[in-house]
Amino acid sequence: MRNPPTLLSLAIDSAVINFCRISDLSFVPEHILLELFVRTLKAGKLNEKILKLFIATGKEEILSVIESLNIQHILVPVLPTLIIKDDEVDIVIGALQSDLTSFMEAWRPMFSRFHLIIVKDPDLKEELKVPGGFNLNLYTKSDMDKVVDSSSSTISFSGYSCRYFGYLMSRKKYIISIDDDCIPAKDSKGELIDAVAQHITNLTTPATPFFFNTLYDPFSEGTDFVRGYPFSLRSGVECGLSCGLWLNLADYDAPTQALKPSARNSRYVDAVLTVPARTMLPLSGINIAFNNELVGPTLLPAFRLAKEGKFRWETVEDIWTGMCAKVVCDHLRLGVKSGLPYVWRQERGNAVESLKKEWEGVQLMEEVVPFFQSVRLSEAAVTAEDCIAEIAASVKEQLGRSNPMFARAAENMVEWIKLWKQVRSL
Amino acid sequence: MAAPKSSTPLLKDELDIVIPTIRNLDFLEMWRPFFQPYHLIIVQDGDPSKTIKVPDGFDYELYNRNDINKILGPKANCISFKDSACRCFGYMVSKKKYIFTIDDDCFVAKDPTGKEINALEQHIKNLLSPSTPFFFNTLYDPYRDGTDFVRGYPFSLREGVPTAVSHGLWLNIPDYDAPTQLVKPLERNTRFVDAVMTIPKGTLFPMCGMNLAFNRELIGPAMYFGLMGDGQPIGRYDDMWAGWCIKVICDHLGLGVKTGLPYIWHSKASNPFVNLKKEYKGIYWQEELIPFFQSVALPKDCTTVQKCYMELSKQVKAKLGKVDDYFNKLADAMVTWIEAWDELNPSGAAAGAPKVSAK
């Protein structure tokens, strides 16, 4: 019969998880401090800030452990970014597979500082397996049912859309979301990429949507605006969205992947750039981050294919949402960045099998492009919610007549804004 | 099993390399393995009595100021003097379909594997494959080996449009303006970004003439590098001016402009104080120029580059003449340029312009 954990043990575990709230360790007795240090190390949560807290206690044993383990300070280059507090970030993971152990372990060094929201695909029958040592909230179908009345609503959180429930529930300023079949990639020097840190850098440095800089993101280390870049545009605008890329299995559609079954993306392009204003792009949901305060409501589940599946190339929901988000950002004079960070996307699914499914939805998307390229919002739309409401009205009026799928998408958008406001007023 | 890599055509009889210079052309030695098959057009700026030394074994024609005056007569006043903007004379007299232009302080760069970069080959690849200005592909140029259109990219736009311009970049000394050079004299561009991409429609960019290639048949007449240098109030905005003009015209005619690879190695940093003097007016004027170019609307009946350019010159006079009288002169020079271009390049006829043979 196993002994239940002691209160002390539970307290230490809790401290490890909540380190972002601890600013002083001097009151902690030395033997407890040591145990705390060991567990912090095991959880992969030791960083500069926490190390400094331990060193500041001045306790002999701790200092000698640090020395014997040869723990060294990392020289972090000073980037022109704002200081991000750990509690400003939520990492939202949509769980489409039940065993998240290898995914979470792979991301542990990058995720462990932050709060996580894990949302289980309501169609997933098995129990979710999540390793310990993370500060997280888990949402499942029953949570969704409490917030959204599935009998009257057409909003669905099934499949990849489950993450939107996480966005709805989050109160943090920055949200980062990565598909559960992606792990950290390595850069061209062979070092593991901290995708979270790169997304945060992208979101907290200005974007430059009104004029193209040929040396890409001028706020990156070692680069700048080129000759001929207007000075009045050099302060840039706030960045609303950061879209990362994928090594190995790139985000291709099924026909492309089926035609080139062995095609793998091995090209590491060392750049971030702002996608210019009024230029549309396919905003993939696989590796994405956004400023929740500025554009939160625009990341919504609206457009579903009739036979949407559990592989990315069987969906276009993020593509629809992405086009709405770009229109909103353009209107609100916010930037959308694309490029770094890369994640490593693992093999999953069979493109040829997916090709056999119905393609009505993908064809419909072709109609949609001229609409998004020409839609203009009124001066009165000053928030993301306003913008979405206007886009929804235009979708209903202009696209809704030709196909009920669009009318439904418009309804979903309107309902989402209501939900958004409702959830926040509680 | 990877598909066999298609080899890039040399295009040695279809491409001219235009080089402006005031000194000797020793830099060509380093480029010899890549440039030797091609015909060079050397535009000698500055003192015409000076002899420019061209390394042996290159096939070239050379024009100095006297030649330019002789060939263009009174129209020669549209070609800048004592500024590398004079290079556009080379575009005008060329008889080839493609032009590659490079500065004489640009050398062969190496990629991250240490391999020497054949910049010309990459420019040709860029020009021979389509562009995608109407929708941004997040994996950049979808026609490159090892990449493709991403999910969500409209199928109806996957054919792309013809590429008119290929804009290359620079390792080592980056193309910064004078104020930036003064603040960061030691900054070097060491980041090799392995991408080519289309600059989207409706977006302007700063076009640098140091490492540039274009399809002369598609956009040549718009590649006028303006009035710079001697007797002019401004310098170092020649390529910028051409870049804004060609982008507006490419957007109107449905042509593409690519930027990114290839890299060359830029060796010489020019004097930032001298540059500041040249750029000073440009830095202020561009604040008026950018809104002008961003809002230019070309009428539907402008179906050729020359028509677009003439229309542009009218609008320059009408809207920018009040910024400074320089723009009235520039507008007139734009018209002169088109007239000279059409004279030297009569459409359809096989007749060539009077040509100075290789020395």
PDB file of C-alpha atoms in Angstrom, chain A residues 36-302:
ATOM      1  CA  LEU A  36      12.829  22.385  -3.610  1.00  0.00           C
ATOM      2  CA  PHE A  37      15.952  22.902  -5.679  1.00  0.00           C
ATOM      3  CA  VAL A  38      16.184  19.243  -6.626  1.00  0.00           C
ATOM      4  CA  ARG A  39      12.550  19.067  -7.662  1.00  0.00           C
ATOM      5  CA  THR A  40      12.857  22.277  -9.640  1.00  0.00           C
ATOM      6  CA  LEU A  41      15.747  20.769 -11.531  1.00  0.00           C
ATOM      7  CA  LYS A  42      13.854  17.538 -12.154  1.00  0.00           C
ATOM      8  CA  ALA A  43      10.860  19.440 -13.446  1.00  0.00           C
ATOM      9  CA  GLY A  44      13.096  21.305 -15.889  1.00  0.00           C
ATOM     10  CA  LYS A  45      11.967  24.601 -14.457  1.00  0.00           C
ATOM     11  CA  LEU A  46      15.311  26.056 -13.408  1.00  0.00           C
ATOM     12  CA  ASN A  47      15.860  29.360 -15.180  1.00  0.00           C
ATOM     13  CA  GLU A  48      17.899  32.528 -14.510  1.00  0.00           C
ATOM     14  CA  LYS A  49      15.272  34.136 -12.353  1.00  0.00           C
ATOM     15  CA  ILE A  50      14.730  31.093 -10.151  1.00  0.00           C
ATOM     16  CA  LEU A  51      18.466  30.415  -9.906  1.00  0.00           C
ATOM     17  CA  LYS A  52      18.977  33.945  -8.631  1.00  0.00           C
ATOM     18  CA  LEU A  53      16.319  33.377  -5.954  1.00  0.00           C
ATOM     19  CA  PHE A  54      18.181  30.344  -4.663  1.00  0.00           C
ATOM     20  CA  ILE A  55      21.543  32.094  -4.749  1.00  0.00           C
ATOM     21  CA  ALA A  56      20.081  35.103  -2.935  1.00  0.00           C
ATOM     22  CA  THR A  57      19.285  32.970   0.090  1.00  0.00           C
ATOM     23  CA  GLY A  58      23.028  32.764   0.696  1.00  0.00           C
ATOM     24  CA  LYS A  59      22.624  29.280   2.163  1.00  0.00           C
ATOM     25  CA  GLU A  60      25.879  27.299   2.029  1.00  0.00           C
ATOM     26  CA  GLU A  61      24.484  23.960   0.954  1.00  0.00           C
ATOM     27  CA  ILE A  62      22.548  25.404  -1.947  1.00  0.00           C
ATOM     28  CA  LEU A  63      25.518  27.367  -3.211  1.00  0.00           C
ATOM     29  CA  SER A  64      27.772  24.325  -3.049  1.00  0.00           C
ATOM     30  CA  VAL A  65      25.217  22.184  -4.908  1.00  0.00           C
ATOM     31  CA  ILE A  66      25.004  24.830  -7.624  1.00  0.00           C
ATOM     32  CA  GLU A  67      28.770  24.931  -7.849  1.00  0.00           C
ATOM     33  CA  SER A  68      29.220  21.173  -7.881  1.00  0.00           C
ATOM     34  CA  LEU A  69      26.657  20.820 -10.645  1.00  0.00           C
ATOM     35  CA  ASN A  70      28.522  23.563 -12.505  1.00  0.00           C
ATOM     36  CA  ILE A  71      25.355  25.481 -13.270  1.00  0.00           C
ATOM     37  CA  GLN A  72      26.281  28.504 -15.324  1.00  0.00           C
ATOM     38  CA  HIS A  73      24.535  31.718 -16.165  1.00  0.00           C
ATOM     39  CA  ILE A  74      23.500  31.959 -19.783  1.00  0.00           C
ATOM     40  CA  LEU A  75      24.369  35.189 -21.486  1.00  0.00           C
ATOM     41  CA  VAL A  76      21.132  36.291 -23.006  1.00  0.00           C
ATOM     42  CA  PRO A  77      21.506  38.957 -25.700  1.00  0.00           C
ATOM     43  CA  VAL A  78      19.615  42.103 -24.828  1.00  0.00           C
ATOM     44  CA  LEU A  79      16.810  42.340 -27.337  1.00  0.00           C
ATOM     45  CA  PRO A  80      14.731  45.454 -27.783  1.00  0.00           C
ATOM     46  CA  THR A  81      11.671  43.778 -26.305  1.00  0.00           C
ATOM     47  CA  LEU A  82       9.407  44.476 -23.425  1.00  0.00           C
ATOM     48  CA  ILE A  83       9.938  42.334 -20.366  1.00  0.00           C
ATOM     49  CA  ILE A  84       7.386  39.579 -20.552  1.00  0.00           C
ATOM     50  CA  LYS A  85       6.078  38.349 -17.271  1.00  0.00           C
ATOM     51  CA  ASP A  86       5.510  34.625 -17.264  1.00  0.00           C
ATOM     52  CA  ASP A  87       1.926  35.199 -16.194  1.00  0.00           C
ATOM     53  CA  GLU A  88       1.106  37.153 -19.351  1.00  0.00           C
ATOM     54  CA  VAL A  89       1.254  34.050 -21.522  1.00  0.00           C
ATOM     55  CA  ASP A  90      -1.071  31.102 -22.047  1.00  0.00           C
ATOM     56  CA  ILE A  91      -0.047  28.129 -24.125  1.00  0.00           C
ATOM     57  CA  VAL A  92      -3.171  26.532 -25.574  1.00  0.00           C
ATOM     58  CA  ILE A  93      -2.952  22.974 -26.815  1.00  0.00           C
ATOM     59  CA  GLY A  94      -5.750  21.220 -28.623  1.00  0.00           C
ATOM     60  CA  ALA A  95      -5.493  17.531 -27.774  1.00  0.00           C
ATOM     61  CA  LEU A  96      -6.504  15.384 -30.705  1.00  0.00           C
ATOM     62  CA  GLN A  97      -4.548  12.429 -29.424  1.00  0.00           C
ATOM     63  CA  SER A  98      -5.069  10.979 -25.973  1.00  0.00           C
ATOM     64  CA  ASP A  99      -1.455  10.399 -24.966  1.00  0.00           C
ATOM     65  CA  LEU A 100       0.269  13.756 -24.757  1.00  0.00           C
ATOM     66  CA  THR A 101       3.264  12.459 -22.825  1.00  0.00           C
ATOM     67  CA  SER A 102       5.907  12.569 -25.540  1.00  0.00           C
ATOM     68  CA  PHE A 103       4.579  15.887 -26.854  1.00  0.00           C
ATOM     69  CA  MET A 104       4.684  17.551 -23.438  1.00  0.00           C
ATOM     70  CA  GLU A 105       8.055  16.068 -22.511  1.00  0.00           C
ATOM     71  CA  ALA A 106       9.554  17.314 -25.757  1.00  0.00           C
ATOM     72  CA  TRP A 107       8.281  20.820 -25.070  1.00  0.00           C
ATOM     73  CA  ARG A 108       8.916  20.816 -21.324  1.00  0.00           C
ATOM     74  CA  PRO A 109      11.971  23.135 -21.366  1.00  0.00           C
ATOM     75  CA  MET A 110      10.027  25.739 -23.311  1.00  0.00           C
ATOM     76  CA  PHE A 111       6.583  25.282 -21.768  1.00  0.00           C
ATOM     77  CA  SER A 112       7.346  24.752 -18.100  1.00  0.00           C
ATOM     78  CA  ARG A 113       7.589  28.439 -17.209  1.00  0.00           C
ATOM     79  CA  PHE A 114       4.116  29.152 -18.451  1.00  0.00           C
ATOM     80  CA  HIS A 115       0.526  28.331 -17.744  1.00  0.00           C
ATOM     81  CA  LEU A 116      -0.987  25.823 -20.123  1.00  0.00           C
ATOM     82  CA  ILE A 117      -4.536  25.315 -21.254  1.00  0.00           C
ATOM     83  CA  ILE A 118      -5.168  21.867 -22.657  1.00  0.00           C
ATOM     84  CA  VAL A 119      -8.436  21.342 -24.453  1.00  0.00           C
ATOM     85  CA  LYS A 120      -9.527  17.796 -25.222  1.00  0.00           C
ATOM     86  CA  ASP A 121     -11.190  17.161 -28.571  1.00  0.00           C
ATOM     87  CA  PRO A 122     -14.800  16.397 -27.544  1.00  0.00           C
ATOM     88  CA  ASP A 123     -14.793  13.466 -29.979  1.00  0.00           C
ATOM     89  CA  LEU A 124     -11.860  11.813 -28.227  1.00  0.00           C
ATOM     90  CA  LYS A 125     -13.147   8.919 -26.165  1.00  0.00           C
ATOM     91  CA  GLU A 126     -10.006   7.867 -24.289  1.00  0.00           C
ATOM     92  CA  GLU A 127      -8.755   9.483 -21.112  1.00  0.00           C
ATOM     93  CA  LEU A 128      -6.102  12.107 -21.648  1.00  0.00           C
ATOM     94  CA  LYS A 129      -2.590  11.273 -20.436  1.00  0.00           C
ATOM     95  CA  VAL A 130      -0.645  14.350 -19.409  1.00  0.00           C
ATOM     96  CA  PRO A 131       2.697  14.246 -17.541  1.00  0.00           C
ATOM     97  CA  GLY A 132       3.113  16.135 -14.254  1.00  0.00           C
ATOM     98  CA  GLY A 133       5.134  19.194 -13.412  1.00  0.00           C
ATOM     99  CA  PHE A 134       3.131  21.609 -15.495  1.00  0.00           C
ATOM    100  CA  ASN A 135       0.898  24.436 -14.391  1.00  0.00           C
ATOM    101  CA  LEU A 136      -2.174  23.656 -16.417  1.00  0.00           C
ATOM    102  CA  ASN A 137      -5.928  23.734 -16.777  1.00  0.00           C
ATOM    103  CA  LEU A 138      -7.698  20.981 -18.642  1.00  0.00           C
ATOM    104  CA  TYR A 139     -10.992  21.507 -20.447  1.00  0.00           C
ATOM    105  CA  THR A 140     -13.155  18.743 -21.817  1.00  0.00           C
ATOM    106  CA  LYS A 141     -16.545  18.326 -23.451  1.00  0.00           C
ATOM    107  CA  SER A 142     -18.393  18.831 -20.182  1.00  0.00           C
ATOM    108  CA  ASP A 143     -16.756  22.238 -19.735  1.00  0.00           C
ATOM    109  CA  MET A 144     -17.713  23.179 -23.268  1.00  0.00           C
ATOM    110  CA  ASP A 145     -21.308  22.108 -22.691  1.00  0.00           C
ATOM    111  CA  LYS A 146     -21.558  24.428 -19.700  1.00  0.00           C
ATOM    112  CA  VAL A 147     -20.582  27.438 -21.772  1.00  0.00           C
ATOM    113  CA  VAL A 148     -22.073  26.632 -25.165  1.00  0.00           C
ATOM    114  CA  ASP A 149     -25.516  25.123 -25.484  1.00  0.00           C
ATOM    115  CA  SER A 150     -24.891  22.523 -28.196  1.00  0.00           C
ATOM    116  CA  SER A 151     -28.587  22.059 -28.849  1.00  0.00           C
ATOM    117  CA  SER A 152     -29.089  25.626 -30.056  1.00  0.00           C
ATOM    118  CA  SER A 153     -25.630  26.528 -31.274  1.00  0.00           C
ATOM    119  CA  THR A 154     -23.917  25.532 -34.501  1.00  0.00           C
ATOM    120  CA  ILE A 155     -20.498  26.312 -33.061  1.00  0.00           C
ATOM    121  CA  SER A 156     -18.519  23.116 -32.894  1.00  0.00           C
ATOM    122  CA  PHE A 157     -15.348  22.483 -30.929  1.00  0.00           C
ATOM    123  CA  SER A 158     -14.767  19.160 -32.609  1.00  0.00           C
ATOM    124  CA  GLY A 159     -11.311  18.264 -33.891  1.00  0.00           C
ATOM    125  CA  TYR A 160      -8.834  21.103 -34.373  1.00  0.00           C
ATOM    126  CA  SER A 161     -11.491  23.605 -33.309  1.00  0.00           C
ATOM    127  CA  CYS A 162     -11.234  22.422 -29.709  1.00  0.00           C
ATOM    128  CA  ARG A 163      -8.408  24.886 -29.118  1.00  0.00           C
ATOM    129  CA  TYR A 164     -10.792  27.804 -29.642  1.00  0.00           C
ATOM    130  CA  PHE A 165     -12.430  26.889 -26.377  1.00  0.00           C
ATOM    131  CA  GLY A 166      -9.040  27.438 -24.804  1.00  0.00           C
ATOM    132  CA  TYR A 167      -8.795  30.867 -26.393  1.00  0.00           C
ATOM    133  CA  LEU A 168     -12.259  31.655 -25.062  1.00  0.00           C
ATOM    134  CA  MET A 169     -11.272  30.687 -21.532  1.00  0.00           C
ATOM    135  CA  SER A 170      -7.889  32.409 -21.493  1.00  0.00           C
ATOM    136  CA  ARG A 171      -7.449  35.760 -19.791  1.00  0.00           C
ATOM    137  CA  LYS A 172      -3.807  36.199 -20.667  1.00  0.00           C
ATOM    138  CA  LYS A 173      -2.369  38.834 -22.961  1.00  0.00           C
ATOM    139  CA  TYR A 174      -0.471  36.485 -25.285  1.00  0.00           C
ATOM    140  CA  ILE A 175      -1.605  33.096 -26.495  1.00  0.00           C
ATOM    141  CA  ILE A 176       0.597  30.559 -28.215  1.00  0.00           C
ATOM    142  CA  SER A 177      -0.843  27.472 -29.823  1.00  0.00           C
ATOM    143  CA  ILE A 178       0.914  24.465 -31.329  1.00  0.00           C
ATOM    144  CA  ASP A 179      -0.574  21.293 -32.804  1.00  0.00           C
ATOM    145  CA  ASP A 180      -0.050  18.192 -30.685  1.00  0.00           C
ATOM    146  CA  ASP A 181       1.853  16.387 -33.447  1.00  0.00           C
ATOM    147  CA  CYS A 182       4.682  18.955 -33.455  1.00  0.00           C
ATOM    148  CA  ILE A 183       7.871  18.918 -31.399  1.00  0.00           C
ATOM    149  CA  PRO A 184      10.723  21.424 -31.090  1.00  0.00           C
ATOM    150  CA  ALA A 185      12.811  21.701 -34.259  1.00  0.00           C
ATOM    151  CA  LYS A 186      16.530  22.374 -34.552  1.00  0.00           C
ATOM    152  CA  ASP A 187      17.926  25.458 -36.230  1.00  0.00           C
ATOM    153  CA  SER A 188      20.692  25.461 -38.823  1.00  0.00           C
ATOM    154  CA  LYS A 189      23.289  25.292 -36.019  1.00  0.00           C
ATOM    155  CA  GLY A 190      21.665  22.167 -34.612  1.00  0.00           C
ATOM    156  CA  GLU A 191      20.259  23.879 -31.539  1.00  0.00           C
ATOM    157  CA  LEU A 192      16.742  23.313 -30.275  1.00  0.00           C
ATOM    158  CA  ILE A 193      14.459  26.188 -31.138  1.00  0.00           C
ATOM    159  CA  ASP A 194      12.451  27.790 -28.362  1.00  0.00           C
ATOM    160  CA  ALA A 195       9.340  28.457 -30.391  1.00  0.00           C
ATOM    161  CA  VAL A 196       7.610  30.080 -27.436  1.00  0.00           C
ATOM    162  CA  ALA A 197      10.348  32.642 -26.947  1.00  0.00           C
ATOM    163  CA  GLN A 198      10.470  33.448 -30.655  1.00  0.00           C
ATOM    164  CA  HIS A 199       6.700  33.949 -30.849  1.00  0.00           C
ATOM    165  CA  ILE A 200       6.886  36.247 -27.848  1.00  0.00           C
ATOM    166  CA  THR A 201       9.684  38.212 -29.495  1.00  0.00           C
ATOM    167  CA  ASN A 202       7.628  38.505 -32.688  1.00  0.00           C
ATOM    168  CA  LEU A 203       4.573  39.704 -30.802  1.00  0.00           C
ATOM    169  CA  THR A 204       6.425  42.220 -28.672  1.00  0.00           C
ATOM    170  CA  THR A 205       8.481  43.895 -31.386  1.00  0.00           C
ATOM    171  CA  PRO A 206       6.871  46.195 -33.935  1.00  0.00           C
ATOM    172  CA  ALA A 207       5.608  45.047 -37.306  1.00  0.00           C
ATOM    173  CA  THR A 208       6.058  46.945 -40.572  1.00  0.00           C
ATOM    174  CA  PRO A 209       3.073  46.293 -42.849  1.00  0.00           C
ATOM    175  CA  PHE A 210       3.083  49.492 -44.893  1.00  0.00           C
ATOM    176  CA  PHE A 211       6.377  49.153 -46.752  1.00  0.00           C
ATOM    177  CA  PHE A 212       8.456  46.071 -47.464  1.00  0.00           C
ATOM    178  CA  ASN A 213      11.906  45.898 -45.875  1.00  0.00           C
ATOM    179  CA  THR A 214      14.186  43.833 -48.080  1.00  0.00           C
ATOM    180  CA  LEU A 215      16.272  42.732 -45.099  1.00  0.00           C
ATOM    181  CA  TYR A 216      13.083  41.366 -43.520  1.00  0.00           C
ATOM    182  CA  ASP A 217      12.297  42.117 -39.845  1.00  0.00           C
ATOM    183  CA  PRO A 218      14.289  45.283 -39.098  1.00  0.00           C
ATOM    184  CA  PHE A 219      13.914  44.730 -35.353  1.00  0.00           C
ATOM    185  CA  SER A 220      15.887  41.480 -35.405  1.00  0.00           C
ATOM    186  CA  GLU A 221      19.462  41.322 -34.142  1.00  0.00           C
ATOM    187  CA  GLY A 222      22.065  42.359 -36.667  1.00  0.00           C
ATOM    188  CA  THR A 223      19.731  43.980 -39.155  1.00  0.00           C
ATOM    189  CA  ASP A 224      17.872  47.224 -39.765  1.00  0.00           C
ATOM    190  CA  PHE A 225      15.785  49.216 -42.209  1.00  0.00           C
ATOM    191  CA  VAL A 226      17.426  49.509 -45.631  1.00  0.00           C
ATOM    192  CA  ARG A 227      18.190  52.635 -47.624  1.00  0.00           C
ATOM    193  CA  GLY A 228      14.989  54.016 -49.070  1.00  0.00           C
ATOM    194  CA  TYR A 229      12.719  52.887 -46.250  1.00  0.00           C
ATOM    195  CA  PRO A 230      10.627  55.928 -45.289  1.00  0.00           C
ATOM    196  CA  PHE A 231      11.614  57.268 -41.900  1.00  0.00           C
ATOM    197  CA  SER A 232       8.042  58.060 -40.921  1.00  0.00           C
ATOM    198  CA  LEU A 233       7.233  54.342 -41.098  1.00  0.00           C
ATOM    199  CA  ARG A 234      10.178  53.117 -39.048  1.00  0.00           C
ATOM    200  CA  SER A 235       8.486  52.986 -35.675  1.00  0.00           C
ATOM    201  CA  GLY A 236       6.164  50.317 -36.991  1.00  0.00           C
ATOM    202  CA  VAL A 237       2.866  49.174 -35.515  1.00  0.00           C
ATOM    203  CA  GLU A 238       1.911  46.603 -32.913  1.00  0.00           C
ATOM    204  CA  CYS A 239       2.041  42.989 -33.930  1.00  0.00           C
ATOM    205  CA  GLY A 240      -1.258  41.144 -33.623  1.00  0.00           C
ATOM    206  CA  LEU A 241      -0.318  37.707 -34.970  1.00  0.00           C
ATOM    207  CA  SER A 242       2.801  35.609 -35.280  1.00  0.00           C
ATOM    208  CA  CYS A 243       2.640  32.678 -37.699  1.00  0.00           C
ATOM    209  CA  GLY A 244       5.411  30.133 -37.443  1.00  0.00           C
ATOM    210  CA  LEU A 245       6.498  27.506 -39.942  1.00  0.00           C
ATOM    211  CA  TRP A 246       7.170  23.747 -40.030  1.00  0.00           C
ATOM    212  CA  LEU A 247      10.123  21.542 -40.829  1.00  0.00           C
ATOM    213  CA  ASN A 248       9.693  17.961 -41.981  1.00  0.00           C
ATOM    214  CA  LEU A 249       5.960  17.714 -42.751  1.00  0.00           C
ATOM    215  CA  ALA A 250       5.109  21.156 -44.113  1.00  0.00           C
ATOM    216  CA  ASP A 251       1.526  22.366 -44.081  1.00  0.00           C
ATOM    217  CA  TYR A 252       0.626  21.249 -47.579  1.00  0.00           C
ATOM    218  CA  ASP A 253      -2.870  20.392 -48.741  1.00  0.00           C
ATOM    219  CA  ALA A 254      -3.756  16.791 -49.529  1.00  0.00           C
ATOM    220  CA  PRO A 255      -3.362  16.986 -53.325  1.00  0.00           C
ATOM    221  CA  THR A 256       0.122  18.474 -53.000  1.00  0.00           C
ATOM    222  CA  GLN A 257       1.232  15.977 -50.363  1.00  0.00           C
ATOM    223  CA  ALA A 258      -0.303  13.091 -52.318  1.00  0.00           C
ATOM    224  CA  LEU A 259       1.549  14.154 -55.483  1.00  0.00           C
ATOM    225  CA  LYS A 260       4.826  14.437 -53.612  1.00  0.00           C
ATOM    226  CA  PRO A 261       4.584  11.829 -50.859  1.00  0.00           C
ATOM    227  CA  SER A 262       8.250  12.066 -49.936  1.00  0.00           C
ATOM    228  CA  ALA A 263       8.432  15.856 -49.972  1.00  0.00           C
ATOM    229  CA  ARG A 264       9.768  17.082 -46.665  1.00  0.00           C
ATOM    230  CA  ASN A 265      10.623  20.634 -45.770  1.00  0.00           C
ATOM    231  CA  SER A 266      14.272  20.754 -44.832  1.00  0.00           C
ATOM    232  CA  ARG A 267      14.931  24.387 -45.633  1.00  0.00           C
ATOM    233  CA  TYR A 268      15.477  26.572 -42.583  1.00  0.00           C
ATOM    234  CA  VAL A 269      14.775  30.153 -43.635  1.00  0.00           C
ATOM    235  CA  ASP A 270      16.275  32.391 -40.986  1.00  0.00           C
ATOM    236  CA  ALA A 271      13.812  35.259 -41.218  1.00  0.00           C
ATOM    237  CA  VAL A 272      10.716  36.820 -39.762  1.00  0.00           C
ATOM    238  CA  LEU A 273       8.865  39.295 -41.904  1.00  0.00           C
ATOM    239  CA  THR A 274       5.691  41.332 -41.753  1.00  0.00           C
ATOM    240  CA  VAL A 275       3.094  40.305 -44.304  1.00  0.00           C
ATOM    241  CA  PRO A 276       2.169  43.598 -45.963  1.00  0.00           C
ATOM    242  CA  ALA A 277      -1.174  45.289 -45.388  1.00  0.00           C
ATOM    243  CA  ARG A 278      -3.962  44.209 -47.746  1.00  0.00           C
ATOM    244  CA  THR A 279      -2.068  41.061 -48.710  1.00  0.00           C
ATOM    245  CA  MET A 280      -3.846  37.822 -47.853  1.00  0.00           C
ATOM    246  CA  LEU A 281      -2.069  34.697 -46.706  1.00  0.00           C
ATOM    247  CA  PRO A 282      -2.990  31.160 -45.623  1.00  0.00           C
ATOM    248  CA  LEU A 283      -2.760  31.475 -41.849  1.00  0.00           C
ATOM    249  CA  SER A 284      -1.988  27.986 -40.662  1.00  0.00           C
ATOM    250  CA  GLY A 285      -3.140  27.122 -37.155  1.00  0.00           C
ATOM    251  CA  ILE A 286      -0.376  24.562 -36.621  1.00  0.00           C
ATOM    252  CA  ASN A 287       2.120  26.954 -35.020  1.00  0.00           C
ATOM    253  CA  ILE A 288       0.618  30.288 -34.172  1.00  0.00           C
ATOM    254  CA  ALA A 289       0.607  33.020 -31.539  1.00  0.00           C
ATOM    255  CA  PHE A 290      -1.399  36.171 -31.069  1.00  0.00           C
ATOM    256  CA  ASN A 291      -2.010  39.175 -28.885  1.00  0.00           C
ATOM    257  CA  ASN A 292      -5.209  38.154 -27.157  1.00  0.00           C
ATOM    258  CA  GLU A 293      -5.954  41.681 -25.977  1.00  0.00           C
ATOM    259  CA  LEU A 294      -5.777  43.116 -29.478  1.00  0.00           C
ATOM    260  CA  VAL A 295      -7.141  40.367 -31.713  1.00  0.00           C
ATOM    261  CA  GLY A 296      -8.455  37.633 -29.397  1.00  0.00           C
ATOM    262  CA  PRO A 297     -12.046  37.546 -30.684  1.00  0.00           C
ATOM    263  CA  THR A 298     -10.910  37.065 -34.295  1.00  0.00           C
ATOM    264  CA  LEU A 299      -9.526  33.593 -33.645  1.00  0.00           C
ATOM    265  CA  LEU A 300     -12.816  31.789 -33.858  1.00  0.00           C
ATOM    266  CA  PRO A 301     -14.353  28.496 -35.050  1.00  0.00           C
ATOM    267  CA  ALA A 302     -16.649  29.456 -37.911  1.00  0.00           C
TER     268      ALA A 302
END
